[in-house]
Amino acid sequence: MLDGRFEAVLADAAAGDERAFDTLYRDLHPALLRYLRTLNWELAEDAASEAWLEVARGVAAFRGPEPVFRSWVFSIARRKLIDRIRYEARRPSASWDDVADPGPAERDVAEQLHRLSATIS
């Protein structure tokens, strides 16, 4: 909580002050990341990053007190996490662990041609 400074910090962030936005970020990010990690540990940081990008784009249009701002940021982050989960579910996964062992390698093609030509002659 910003102890009564929220309106001033928000106004400065909306005007493009990076230090003010950093203050909002530092105040809210730890709680946001904890929340996202309870939903999906692996994708939490990516979703939080995407959420902060959207917050940065929309902070100038935001209107409301600190609790509403916090809810707004958490809602954006939750939506980003859901989008990320859906994206990962649609994306085919490939791993070397999934590839069957092909066994011993075949002989060299040049060697096979040499033997084939020897049998033809």
PDB file of N, CA and C in Angstrom, residues 13 18 23-24 36-37 54 58 61 63 66 75 77 97 101-102 107 109 111 115 117:
ATOM      1  N   ALA A  13       2.547   8.418 -12.908  1.00  0.00           N
ATOM      2  CA  ALA A  13       2.744   7.270 -13.805  1.00  0.00           C
ATOM      3  C   ALA A  13       1.940   7.465 -15.091  1.00  0.00           C
ATOM      4  N   GLU A  18       8.553   7.359 -15.226  1.00  0.00           N
ATOM      5  CA  GLU A  18       8.991   5.975 -15.043  1.00  0.00           C
ATOM      6  C   GLU A  18       9.193   5.626 -13.570  1.00  0.00           C
ATOM      7  N   THR A  23       7.322   2.640  -8.849  1.00  0.00           N
ATOM      8  CA  THR A  23       6.769   2.591  -7.490  1.00  0.00           C
ATOM      9  C   THR A  23       5.513   1.717  -7.453  1.00  0.00           C
ATOM     10  N   LEU A  24       4.643   1.888  -8.440  1.00  0.00           N
ATOM     11  CA  LEU A  24       3.443   1.046  -8.517  1.00  0.00           C
ATOM     12  C   LEU A  24       3.833  -0.421  -8.693  1.00  0.00           C
ATOM     13  N   LEU A  36      -0.430 -15.344  -9.018  1.00  0.00           N
ATOM     14  CA  LEU A  36      -0.330 -16.100 -10.263  1.00  0.00           C
ATOM     15  C   LEU A  36       0.317 -17.458 -10.054  1.00  0.00           C
ATOM     16  N   ARG A  37       1.278 -17.526  -9.154  1.00  0.00           N
ATOM     17  CA  ARG A  37       1.941 -18.806  -8.885  1.00  0.00           C
ATOM     18  C   ARG A  37       1.001 -19.809  -8.235  1.00  0.00           C
ATOM     19  N   GLU A  54       0.578  -4.487 -20.428  1.00  0.00           N
ATOM     20  CA  GLU A  54      -0.769  -3.960 -20.674  1.00  0.00           C
ATOM     21  C   GLU A  54      -1.114  -2.849 -19.687  1.00  0.00           C
ATOM     22  N   GLY A  58      -2.183   1.070 -20.466  1.00  0.00           N
ATOM     23  CA  GLY A  58      -3.498   1.576 -20.084  1.00  0.00           C
ATOM     24  C   GLY A  58      -3.547   2.439 -18.847  1.00  0.00           C
ATOM     25  N   ALA A  61      -5.343   5.847 -18.843  1.00  0.00           N
ATOM     26  CA  ALA A  61      -6.804   5.865 -18.923  1.00  0.00           C
ATOM     27  C   ALA A  61      -7.471   5.377 -17.638  1.00  0.00           C
ATOM     28  N   ARG A  63      -8.967   5.147 -14.016  1.00  0.00           N
ATOM     29  CA  ARG A  63      -9.564   6.062 -13.036  1.00  0.00           C
ATOM     30  C   ARG A  63     -10.079   5.227 -11.878  1.00  0.00           C
ATOM     31  N   GLU A  66      -7.034   3.143  -5.098  1.00  0.00           N
ATOM     32  CA  GLU A  66      -6.039   2.084  -5.060  1.00  0.00           C
ATOM     33  C   GLU A  66      -6.628   0.674  -5.071  1.00  0.00           C
ATOM     34  N   SER A  75      -6.831  -8.539 -12.421  1.00  0.00           N
ATOM     35  CA  SER A  75      -7.720  -9.055 -13.476  1.00  0.00           C
ATOM     36  C   SER A  75      -6.979  -9.195 -14.797  1.00  0.00           C
ATOM     37  N   ALA A  77      -3.765  -9.615 -15.150  1.00  0.00           N
ATOM     38  CA  ALA A  77      -2.797 -10.707 -14.990  1.00  0.00           C
ATOM     39  C   ALA A  77      -3.477 -12.070 -15.077  1.00  0.00           C
ATOM     40  N   ASP A  97      13.090 -36.389 -25.541  1.00  0.00           N
ATOM     41  CA  ASP A  97      12.673 -37.544 -24.754  1.00  0.00           C
ATOM     42  C   ASP A  97      11.572 -38.339 -25.462  1.00  0.00           C
ATOM     43  N   ASP A 101      14.600 -44.181 -29.855  1.00  0.00           N
ATOM     44  CA  ASP A 101      15.994 -44.440 -30.175  1.00  0.00           C
ATOM     45  C   ASP A 101      16.045 -45.156 -31.526  1.00  0.00           C
ATOM     46  N   PRO A 102      16.709 -44.578 -32.511  1.00  0.00           N
ATOM     47  CA  PRO A 102      16.726 -45.198 -33.837  1.00  0.00           C
ATOM     48  C   PRO A 102      17.617 -46.426 -33.924  1.00  0.00           C
ATOM     49  N   ARG A 107      24.973 -47.972 -42.394  1.00  0.00           N
ATOM     50  CA  ARG A 107      26.291 -47.798 -42.977  1.00  0.00           C
ATOM     51  C   ARG A 107      26.323 -46.551 -43.848  1.00  0.00           C
ATOM     52  N   VAL A 109      26.528 -44.235 -46.944  1.00  0.00           N
ATOM     53  CA  VAL A 109      25.949 -44.380 -48.274  1.00  0.00           C
ATOM     54  C   VAL A 109      27.047 -44.629 -49.302  1.00  0.00           C
ATOM     55  N   GLU A 111      29.848 -46.153 -48.871  1.00  0.00           N
ATOM     56  CA  GLU A 111      30.283 -47.541 -48.724  1.00  0.00           C
ATOM     57  C   GLU A 111      29.274 -48.486 -49.381  1.00  0.00           C
ATOM     58  N   ARG A 115      30.019 -51.067 -52.555  1.00  0.00           N
ATOM     59  CA  ARG A 115      29.738 -52.494 -52.547  1.00  0.00           C
ATOM     60  C   ARG A 115      28.783 -52.890 -53.651  1.00  0.00           C
ATOM     61  N   SER A 117      28.405 -51.363 -56.514  1.00  0.00           N
ATOM     62  CA  SER A 117      29.122 -51.323 -57.808  1.00  0.00           C
ATOM     63  C   SER A 117      30.059 -52.511 -57.929  1.00  0.00           C
TER      64      SER A 117
END
